[in-house]
Coordinates of C-alpha atoms in Angstrom, one line a residue:
M1 CA 14.4 163.0 111.0
D2 CA 17.1 164.5 108.8
S3 CA 20.1 162.8 107.2
H4 CA 22.8 163.4 109.8
G5 CA 23.0 159.8 110.8
L6 CA 22.8 157.5 113.8
R7 CA 25.5 159.2 115.9
D8 CA 23.4 162.4 115.9
A9 CA 20.3 160.4 116.7
C10 CA 21.6 158.1 119.5
S11 CA 24.5 159.0 121.8
D12 CA 25.3 155.4 122.5
A13 CA 26.4 154.5 118.9
P14 CA 28.4 151.2 118.8
T15 CA 32.1 151.0 118.5
G16 CA 32.3 147.6 116.8
P17 CA 32.5 146.7 113.1
G18 CA 31.0 149.4 111.0
A19 CA 31.2 152.1 113.7
D20 CA 33.3 154.3 111.4
A21 CA 30.6 154.2 108.7
V22 CA 28.0 156.9 108.7
L23 CA 24.5 155.6 108.9
R24 CA 22.2 158.2 107.4
V25 CA 18.5 157.9 107.5
N26 CA 17.5 160.0 104.5
S27 CA 14.5 162.3 104.7
G28 CA 13.2 160.9 101.5
A29 CA 13.2 157.4 103.0
W30 CA 11.4 158.5 106.2
H31 CA 8.2 160.5 106.2
R32 CA 7.0 162.1 109.4
A33 CA 8.2 159.1 111.5
E34 CA 7.7 159.3 115.2
T35 CA 10.9 159.4 117.3
Q36 CA 10.1 156.1 118.9
R37 CA 9.9 154.3 115.6
Q38 CA 13.1 155.9 114.4
E39 CA 14.9 154.8 117.4
A40 CA 13.6 151.3 117.2
Y41 CA 14.9 151.1 113.6
V42 CA 18.2 152.7 114.5
D43 CA 18.7 150.2 117.4
G44 CA 18.1 147.3 115.1
C45 CA 20.7 148.6 112.7
H46 CA 23.2 149.1 115.5
R47 CA 22.7 145.5 116.7
V48 CA 23.3 144.2 113.2
L49 CA 26.5 146.2 112.9
A50 CA 27.6 144.9 116.3
A51 CA 27.0 141.4 115.1
G52 CA 29.5 141.8 112.3
G53 CA 27.5 143.7 109.7
E54 CA 28.9 146.7 107.9
L55 CA 27.5 149.8 106.3
V56 CA 28.9 150.7 102.9
T57 CA 28.5 154.2 101.7
H58 CA 28.5 154.9 98.0
S59 CA 27.3 157.5 95.5
P60 CA 23.6 158.2 96.0
V61 CA 21.0 156.6 93.9
N62 CA 18.1 158.6 92.5
S63 CA 15.6 158.5 95.3
V64 CA 12.7 159.7 93.1
T65 CA 13.0 157.0 90.4
D66 CA 10.3 154.4 90.1
D67 CA 12.7 151.6 90.3
V68 CA 15.4 152.6 92.8
V69 CA 16.8 149.0 92.8
S70 CA 17.8 149.4 89.2
E71 CA 19.8 152.5 90.1
W72 CA 21.3 150.6 93.1
L73 CA 22.5 147.7 91.0
A74 CA 24.3 150.1 88.6
V75 CA 26.3 151.8 91.4
A76 CA 30.0 151.3 90.6
D77 CA 31.1 151.7 94.2
L78 CA 29.4 148.3 95.0
E79 CA 31.0 146.2 92.2
S80 CA 33.5 144.6 94.6
L81 CA 30.7 143.2 96.9
C82 CA 30.6 139.5 96.5
V83 CA 27.2 139.2 98.3
E84 CA 23.6 138.4 97.4
R85 CA 21.9 141.7 96.7
C86 CA 18.4 141.6 98.1
R87 CA 15.3 143.7 98.1
C88 CA 12.4 144.0 100.5
S89 CA 8.8 144.2 99.2
L90 CA 5.6 145.1 101.0
F91 CA 2.5 143.0 100.7
V92 CA -0.9 143.2 102.4
G93 CA -3.8 140.8 102.7
F94 CA -6.8 139.9 104.8
K95 CA -5.8 140.9 108.3
R96 CA -7.6 138.1 110.1
E97 CA -5.6 135.6 108.0
L98 CA -2.3 137.4 108.3
S99 CA -2.5 138.2 112.1
V100 CA -0.4 141.2 111.2
Q101 CA -1.1 144.2 108.9
V102 CA 1.8 143.8 106.4
I103 CA 4.2 141.2 105.1
L104 CA 7.9 142.2 104.3
L105 CA 9.2 139.8 101.7
V106 CA 13.0 139.5 101.4
T107 CA 14.3 138.0 98.1
P108 CA 17.3 138.2 95.8
V109 CA 16.7 141.0 93.3
V110 CA 16.7 138.5 90.4
E111 CA 14.1 136.2 91.9
T112 CA 10.7 135.8 90.4
V113 CA 7.8 135.7 92.9
D114 CA 4.5 133.9 92.2
L115 CA 1.9 135.4 94.6
P116 CA -0.5 132.4 94.5
S117 CA 2.3 130.1 95.5
L118 CA 3.5 132.5 98.2
S119 CA -0.1 132.7 99.6
A120 CA -0.4 128.9 99.6
A121 CA 3.0 128.6 101.4
L122 CA 1.7 130.9 104.1
G123 CA -1.6 129.2 104.3
L124 CA -3.6 132.1 103.1
T125 CA -6.9 131.5 101.2
R126 CA -7.6 135.2 100.5
G127 CA -4.3 135.9 98.8
L128 CA -1.8 138.8 98.9
R129 CA -1.4 142.0 97.0
A130 CA 1.3 144.6 96.7
G131 CA 1.1 147.2 99.5
Q132 CA 0.8 150.9 98.8
S133 CA 3.5 153.3 99.7
K134 CA 1.1 155.3 102.0
V135 CA 0.6 152.1 104.0
C136 CA 4.3 151.7 104.4
R137 CA 4.7 155.4 105.6
R138 CA 1.8 155.2 108.0
L139 CA 2.7 151.9 109.6
L140 CA 6.5 151.8 109.4
G141 CA 7.4 155.4 108.9
C142 CA 9.4 154.8 105.8
S143 CA 9.2 154.8 102.0
T144 CA 8.9 151.6 100.0
R145 CA 11.9 152.7 98.0
F146 CA 14.2 152.1 101.0
L147 CA 12.3 149.4 102.8
S148 CA 14.4 146.8 104.6
P149 CA 13.5 144.0 107.0
L150 CA 14.8 146.1 109.8
S151 CA 11.9 148.5 109.1
A152 CA 9.7 146.0 110.9
C153 CA 11.5 146.9 114.1
A154 CA 9.4 150.1 114.1
A155 CA 6.1 148.1 114.3
P156 CA 7.0 144.6 115.5
G157 CA 3.4 143.7 116.2
D158 CA 2.1 144.8 112.8
A159 CA 4.7 143.4 110.4
R160 CA 6.0 139.9 109.6
V161 CA 9.2 139.2 107.8
I162 CA 9.4 136.4 105.2
L163 CA 12.7 135.2 103.9
S164 CA 12.9 133.4 100.5
S165 CA 14.1 129.8 100.3
A166 CA 16.8 131.2 98.0
L167 CA 18.5 132.5 101.2
P168 CA 18.8 129.1 103.0
N169 CA 22.2 129.6 104.6
S170 CA 22.4 131.6 107.9
T171 CA 26.0 132.5 107.1
Q172 CA 25.2 133.8 103.7
R173 CA 25.9 137.6 103.4
V174 CA 23.3 139.8 101.9
A175 CA 23.2 143.5 100.9
M176 CA 20.2 145.8 101.2
L177 CA 19.7 149.4 100.2
T178 CA 18.7 151.4 103.3
A179 CA 19.1 155.0 102.1
P180 CA 20.1 156.7 98.8
G181 CA 23.8 156.5 99.6
E182 CA 24.0 153.5 102.0
T183 CA 24.0 149.7 101.7
L184 CA 23.8 147.5 104.7
V185 CA 25.7 144.2 104.4
C186 CA 25.2 141.4 107.0
S187 CA 24.7 137.7 107.3
V188 CA 21.2 136.2 107.1
G189 CA 21.7 134.7 110.6
S190 CA 22.5 138.0 112.3
L191 CA 19.6 139.7 110.6
V192 CA 17.1 137.0 111.8
D193 CA 18.5 137.1 115.3
V194 CA 18.2 140.9 115.6
L195 CA 14.6 140.8 114.2
R196 CA 13.6 138.2 116.8
Q197 CA 15.3 140.1 119.6
K198 CA 13.1 143.0 118.6
E199 CA 10.0 140.7 118.8
V200 CA 9.4 140.7 115.0
Q201 CA 7.8 137.5 113.5
V202 CA 10.3 135.9 111.1
Q203 CA 9.6 133.0 108.8
C204 CA 12.6 131.6 106.9
G205 CA 13.0 129.3 103.8
V206 CA 9.6 130.0 102.2
A207 CA 9.3 128.8 98.6
F208 CA 7.0 130.7 96.3
V209 CA 8.1 130.2 92.7
A210 CA 5.5 128.0 90.8
A211 CA 7.0 125.8 88.1
G212 CA 5.8 127.0 84.7
A213 CA 3.6 129.7 86.3
T214 CA 3.4 133.3 85.0
P215 CA 4.8 135.4 87.8
A216 CA 2.4 137.9 89.3
V217 CA 5.3 140.0 90.7
R218 CA 8.5 140.4 88.8
M219 CA 11.6 141.2 90.7
P220 CA 13.9 143.3 88.4
V221 CA 16.7 142.1 86.3
V222 CA 18.7 145.2 85.5
P223 CA 21.0 145.7 82.6
Q224 CA 23.7 148.4 82.7
D225 CA 22.6 149.5 79.2
L226 CA 19.0 150.8 79.6
S227 CA 18.3 150.0 75.9
L228 CA 18.3 146.3 77.0
Q229 CA 15.2 146.7 79.2
P230 CA 12.8 145.8 76.3
A231 CA 14.8 142.6 75.7
L232 CA 14.6 141.6 79.3
A233 CA 10.9 142.4 79.7
D234 CA 9.0 139.4 81.2
Y235 CA 12.2 137.2 81.1
A236 CA 11.9 134.7 83.8
G237 CA 15.5 133.6 84.1
Q238 CA 18.4 134.8 86.2
V239 CA 20.4 137.6 84.5
H240 CA 23.4 139.2 86.2
H241 CA 25.4 142.2 84.8
V242 CA 29.1 141.7 85.2
R243 CA 30.9 145.0 85.7
T244 CA 34.4 143.9 86.7
A245 CA 36.6 141.0 85.7
S246 CA 36.9 140.0 89.4
D247 CA 33.2 139.4 89.8
C248 CA 32.9 136.1 91.8
V249 CA 29.7 135.1 89.9
V250 CA 31.7 134.4 86.7
S251 CA 32.6 130.7 86.4
G252 CA 36.4 130.0 86.5
V253 CA 36.2 128.0 83.2
F254 CA 35.7 131.3 81.3
R255 CA 38.9 132.8 82.6
N256 CA 42.2 132.9 80.6
L257 CA 41.0 130.9 77.7
R258 CA 44.0 131.7 75.6
T259 CA 46.2 129.7 77.9
G260 CA 43.6 127.0 78.7
L261 CA 42.0 126.1 75.4
R262 CA 40.7 122.7 76.6
G263 CA 39.1 124.0 79.8
C264 CA 38.8 121.6 82.7
E265 CA 38.3 117.9 82.4
D266 CA 34.6 117.9 83.2
T267 CA 33.5 121.3 81.9
L268 CA 33.7 122.5 78.3
V269 CA 33.6 126.1 77.0
V270 CA 31.5 126.7 73.9
E271 CA 32.2 129.9 71.9
S272 CA 30.2 132.0 69.5
P273 CA 26.4 132.8 69.4
E274 CA 25.8 130.3 66.5
A275 CA 27.4 127.4 68.4
I276 CA 25.6 128.3 71.6
R277 CA 22.2 128.4 69.8
V278 CA 22.8 124.9 68.4
L279 CA 24.0 123.7 71.9
L280 CA 20.8 125.0 73.5
G281 CA 18.8 122.9 71.1
G282 CA 20.5 119.7 72.3
D283 CA 20.6 117.7 75.6
F284 CA 23.9 118.7 77.1
T285 CA 23.8 120.2 80.5
V286 CA 24.6 124.0 80.3
D287 CA 25.6 125.7 83.5
Q288 CA 26.1 129.3 82.6
L289 CA 26.2 131.8 79.7
L290 CA 28.6 134.8 79.4
L291 CA 27.9 137.2 76.6
K292 CA 27.8 140.8 75.4
P293 CA 24.4 142.4 76.2
S294 CA 23.8 143.1 72.5
L295 CA 23.6 139.3 71.9
F296 CA 21.1 138.5 74.6
M297 CA 18.0 139.1 72.4
S298 CA 19.3 136.7 69.7
L299 CA 19.7 133.9 72.2
R300 CA 16.6 134.5 74.4
E301 CA 14.2 132.4 72.2
S302 CA 16.6 129.5 72.3
L303 CA 17.0 129.8 76.1
E304 CA 13.2 129.8 76.6
A305 CA 12.6 127.0 74.2
R306 CA 15.2 124.8 75.9
A307 CA 13.6 125.4 79.4
L308 CA 10.2 124.6 78.0
R309 CA 11.3 121.5 76.2
R310 CA 13.3 120.1 79.2
G311 CA 10.9 121.3 81.9
E312 CA 13.7 123.0 83.9
N313 CA 14.8 126.5 84.9
L314 CA 16.3 128.8 82.4
V315 CA 20.1 128.8 82.1
P316 CA 21.7 131.6 84.1
V317 CA 23.0 134.4 81.9
L318 CA 25.9 136.8 82.7
L319 CA 25.9 140.0 80.6
C320 CA 29.3 141.7 80.2
E321 CA 30.6 144.6 78.1
A322 CA 33.3 143.9 75.6
A323 CA 36.2 145.4 77.5
V324 CA 35.4 143.4 80.7
L325 CA 34.8 140.3 78.6
E326 CA 38.3 140.5 77.2
Q327 CA 39.8 140.9 80.7
I328 CA 37.9 137.7 81.8
S329 CA 38.6 135.5 78.8
G330 CA 42.0 136.8 77.7
I331 CA 40.9 136.9 74.1
P332 CA 39.6 139.8 72.0
A333 CA 35.8 140.1 72.2
A334 CA 35.2 140.0 68.5
H335 CA 31.8 138.6 67.2
A336 CA 32.8 134.9 67.5
S337 CA 34.3 135.5 71.0
A338 CA 31.5 137.7 72.4
A339 CA 29.5 134.7 73.8
F340 CA 30.6 131.7 75.9
A341 CA 28.8 128.8 77.5
S342 CA 30.0 126.4 80.2
V343 CA 28.8 122.8 79.4
R344 CA 29.1 119.5 81.2
R345 CA 31.3 117.1 79.2
R346 CA 29.9 113.7 78.2
P347 CA 32.1 110.6 77.8
V348 CA 32.7 109.5 74.2
S349 CA 31.5 106.0 73.6
H350 CA 33.8 103.2 72.6
C351 CA 31.2 100.8 71.4
L352 CA 29.0 101.0 68.2
S353 CA 26.2 99.1 69.8
E354 CA 25.6 102.2 72.1
I355 CA 24.5 104.2 69.0
P356 CA 20.7 103.7 68.5
A357 CA 21.0 104.4 64.7
M358 CA 23.2 101.3 64.3
A359 CA 20.2 99.0 64.8
Q360 CA 19.9 96.4 62.2
G361 CA 17.7 97.2 59.3
S362 CA 17.5 100.9 59.8
R363 CA 19.1 103.5 57.4
V364 CA 22.4 104.7 58.7
R365 CA 25.1 107.2 57.6
V366 CA 28.5 107.2 59.2
L367 CA 31.6 109.3 58.8
V368 CA 34.9 107.8 60.0
I369 CA 37.8 110.2 60.7
D370 CA 41.3 108.9 60.8
G371 CA 44.1 111.0 62.3
L372 CA 42.7 114.6 61.9
D373 CA 43.2 117.5 64.4
E374 CA 40.6 119.3 66.4
E375 CA 39.9 122.0 63.9
M376 CA 39.3 119.6 61.1
V377 CA 37.2 117.3 63.3
G378 CA 34.9 120.4 63.9
S379 CA 34.8 121.2 60.2
L380 CA 33.9 117.6 59.2
C381 CA 31.2 117.5 61.9
R382 CA 29.5 120.5 60.4
A383 CA 29.6 118.9 57.0
A384 CA 28.3 115.7 58.5
A385 CA 25.3 117.6 60.0
C386 CA 24.5 119.0 56.6
F387 CA 24.2 115.5 55.0
G388 CA 22.3 113.8 57.9
V389 CA 25.2 111.7 59.2
D390 CA 24.1 109.7 62.2
A391 CA 27.5 109.0 63.9
V392 CA 31.1 110.1 63.6
L393 CA 33.8 107.5 64.4
L394 CA 37.2 108.8 65.5
S395 CA 40.6 107.2 65.5
E396 CA 42.5 107.2 68.8
D397 CA 44.8 110.0 67.5
S398 CA 42.1 112.3 66.2
G399 CA 41.4 115.6 68.0
D400 CA 38.9 116.2 70.8
P401 CA 35.5 116.9 69.2
F402 CA 34.5 119.0 72.3
S403 CA 37.5 121.3 72.4
R404 CA 36.7 125.0 72.2
K405 CA 38.2 125.2 68.7
S406 CA 36.3 122.1 67.4
A407 CA 33.0 123.3 68.9
R408 CA 33.4 126.8 67.4
V409 CA 34.4 125.5 63.9
S410 CA 31.5 123.0 63.9
M411 CA 29.1 125.9 64.8
G412 CA 28.0 123.7 67.7
H413 CA 27.1 120.6 65.7
V414 CA 29.4 118.5 67.7
F415 CA 26.8 118.6 70.5
R416 CA 24.2 117.0 68.1
T417 CA 26.6 114.3 66.9
A418 CA 27.0 110.8 68.3
F419 CA 30.7 109.9 68.6
V420 CA 32.6 106.6 69.0
R421 CA 36.4 106.5 69.5
G422 CA 38.6 103.5 68.9
S423 CA 40.9 101.7 66.5
V424 CA 39.7 102.5 62.9
P425 CA 40.3 99.0 61.5
M426 CA 38.4 97.4 64.4
L427 CA 35.5 99.9 64.0
L428 CA 35.4 99.2 60.2
R429 CA 35.2 95.5 60.8
E430 CA 32.4 96.0 63.3
L431 CA 30.6 98.2 60.7
R432 CA 30.8 95.6 58.1
S433 CA 29.5 93.0 60.5
L434 CA 26.5 95.3 60.9
E435 CA 26.0 95.3 57.1
V436 CA 27.3 98.9 56.7
F437 CA 28.9 99.5 53.3
T438 CA 32.3 101.2 53.9
L439 CA 33.9 103.6 51.4
G440 CA 37.4 104.8 51.9
L441 CA 39.0 107.9 50.3
A442 CA 42.5 107.5 48.9
W443 CA 44.9 110.2 47.6
A444 CA 46.2 109.9 44.1
R445 CA 46.3 106.1 43.9
E446 CA 46.2 105.0 40.2
E447 CA 44.6 101.6 41.0
C448 CA 41.6 103.1 42.7
R449 CA 38.3 103.8 41.1
T450 CA 37.0 107.4 41.0
L451 CA 34.1 108.6 43.0
D452 CA 32.2 109.4 39.8
S453 CA 32.1 105.7 38.9
L454 CA 30.1 104.9 42.0
A455 CA 26.7 103.8 40.6
A456 CA 24.7 103.1 43.7
V457 CA 25.0 103.0 47.5
P458 CA 22.9 101.0 50.0
A459 CA 20.9 102.6 52.7
R460 CA 23.6 101.8 55.3
W461 CA 27.0 103.3 54.4
A462 CA 30.1 104.9 55.9
C463 CA 32.8 107.2 54.4
V464 CA 36.4 106.9 55.7
L465 CA 38.7 110.0 55.5
G466 CA 42.2 110.6 56.6
P467 CA 44.7 113.6 56.3
E468 CA 44.9 115.1 52.8
G469 CA 48.1 114.0 51.0
A470 CA 48.5 110.9 53.2
S471 CA 46.9 107.7 52.0
L472 CA 44.9 105.6 54.4
S473 CA 47.0 102.8 55.8
A474 CA 47.0 99.4 54.0
E475 CA 45.2 97.9 57.0
V476 CA 42.4 100.5 56.9
C477 CA 42.0 100.1 53.1
A478 CA 41.8 96.4 53.5
C479 CA 38.9 96.8 56.0
C480 CA 36.9 99.0 53.5
D481 CA 34.5 97.5 51.0
L482 CA 35.7 100.0 48.4
V483 CA 38.4 102.6 48.1
V484 CA 38.0 105.5 45.7
Q485 CA 39.6 108.8 44.9
V486 CA 38.1 112.2 44.0
P487 CA 39.1 113.2 40.4
L488 CA 40.8 116.6 40.3
A489 CA 41.4 118.7 37.2
V490 CA 44.7 119.8 38.8
P491 CA 45.9 116.8 40.9
S492 CA 48.4 118.9 42.8
C493 CA 45.7 121.3 44.0
C494 CA 45.1 121.2 47.7
V495 CA 41.3 121.4 48.4
G496 CA 41.2 120.4 52.0
E497 CA 39.6 117.5 53.9
G498 CA 36.5 119.5 54.6
V499 CA 35.7 120.0 50.9
L500 CA 36.6 116.4 50.0
A501 CA 34.4 115.0 52.8
S502 CA 31.5 117.1 51.5
I503 CA 32.0 115.8 48.0
M504 CA 32.0 112.2 49.3
L505 CA 29.0 112.6 51.5
N506 CA 27.0 114.4 48.8
R507 CA 27.8 111.7 46.3
C508 CA 26.8 108.9 48.6
S509 CA 23.6 110.7 49.6
E510 CA 22.7 111.1 45.9
M511 CA 23.5 107.5 45.1
E512 CA 21.5 106.2 48.1
A513 CA 18.5 108.2 46.9
L514 CA 18.9 106.9 43.4
A515 CA 19.0 103.3 44.6
R516 CA 15.8 103.9 46.6
E517 CA 14.1 105.2 43.5
T518 CA 15.1 102.3 41.3

């Protein structure tokens, strides 16, 4: 059959949805097929179109490539389709077990298939293997490159269609490549109904991905940039290439970040590859990653290590070129802004007793922040991580440690830090009751000792820091065991809270070590 389409093949072409589309059955997709098999396939397609399906014509894919699905996913004409793109794979097995000659497996193109699990789900003891193209041509009259579940209509007694459990909703719309320049879009329910009308055996909701198993068959994950194929080799997670800013797969929390710096109340946005790498090493729930393709390889190890450690699926990844990334986020896709992660927020504790490190008798290091903004909170959390601080206590008016800015400045260390928010005087009194030595930093107070004069520090200590140039309140100072100042050669020189906090934390760490040695 040539590529003139269904109207030339059948005079009773439908007039319903999709009737204006040209359904071409390409000669490369069909090989010496008998007229009866052609008409059975065409009739199945007509029924799907009459049930609300549509046929989308687009620029042809390369029908001689080894992986025609890769070419299909890169077709620009299909970027606006907010449907699940699926592929149909051919498998054969022991005929007495199968009761048919071939299995047609329908899965999302990003799904990994474990053949032993699929065989077990179907009750097969002899297993399955990939079917050869010559079997597909002989039995169904078509090429495996353009195989669809409707191909089973050509031999209903010899083929069984299996639908993945990843397609559980009968109203879900799916897209399937049926010819080099044609994609059929329809609902799962209408597809199943037509197959059963044509007396094809259909089995829905079959699960076949084994937890932790090495997949025997890998459904392709296709980057737009072919140079990324080595980076994605054997990667078991979901990867989607975003080609337009309107792609419905992209989470709304990534959009217009310039005007929505805090994100939504329950979901956070983490920015920069370094911060995301630290985030993946923690225990926060990560929903999705959006990043430039060139950064995927640098984060792949962290993604796989996280999934292995937590015993869960890999975090879904969206790959996006810089220009589209800027349209989505609203900010320039420079290096720090070329990677985003959506994270579930955790509530900040208001009680010191909820921090395990506060247990009596154990070594503990605490940083108390009084009245500093988000950027400075992030900077101090990074310093705190360097010196092994166990908890950071925040005043009520301090910035949100999980804001996008704070997370970026901290390089993700806010996600490895235990936070407690409350009244600083009350928190200090509670620290002292837990036998924690509290050390406050004053600014240019003549009556204060200098930090250099500190001879020793116990194993349980806390540093208290407020805005540079503004002394801690009298109430806060009264709650500290000791108030000191950092000696400066030029007293009027502004060195910043981050530098001063590092000096304090380093001095206390040194004096604690010295006390242990003596």
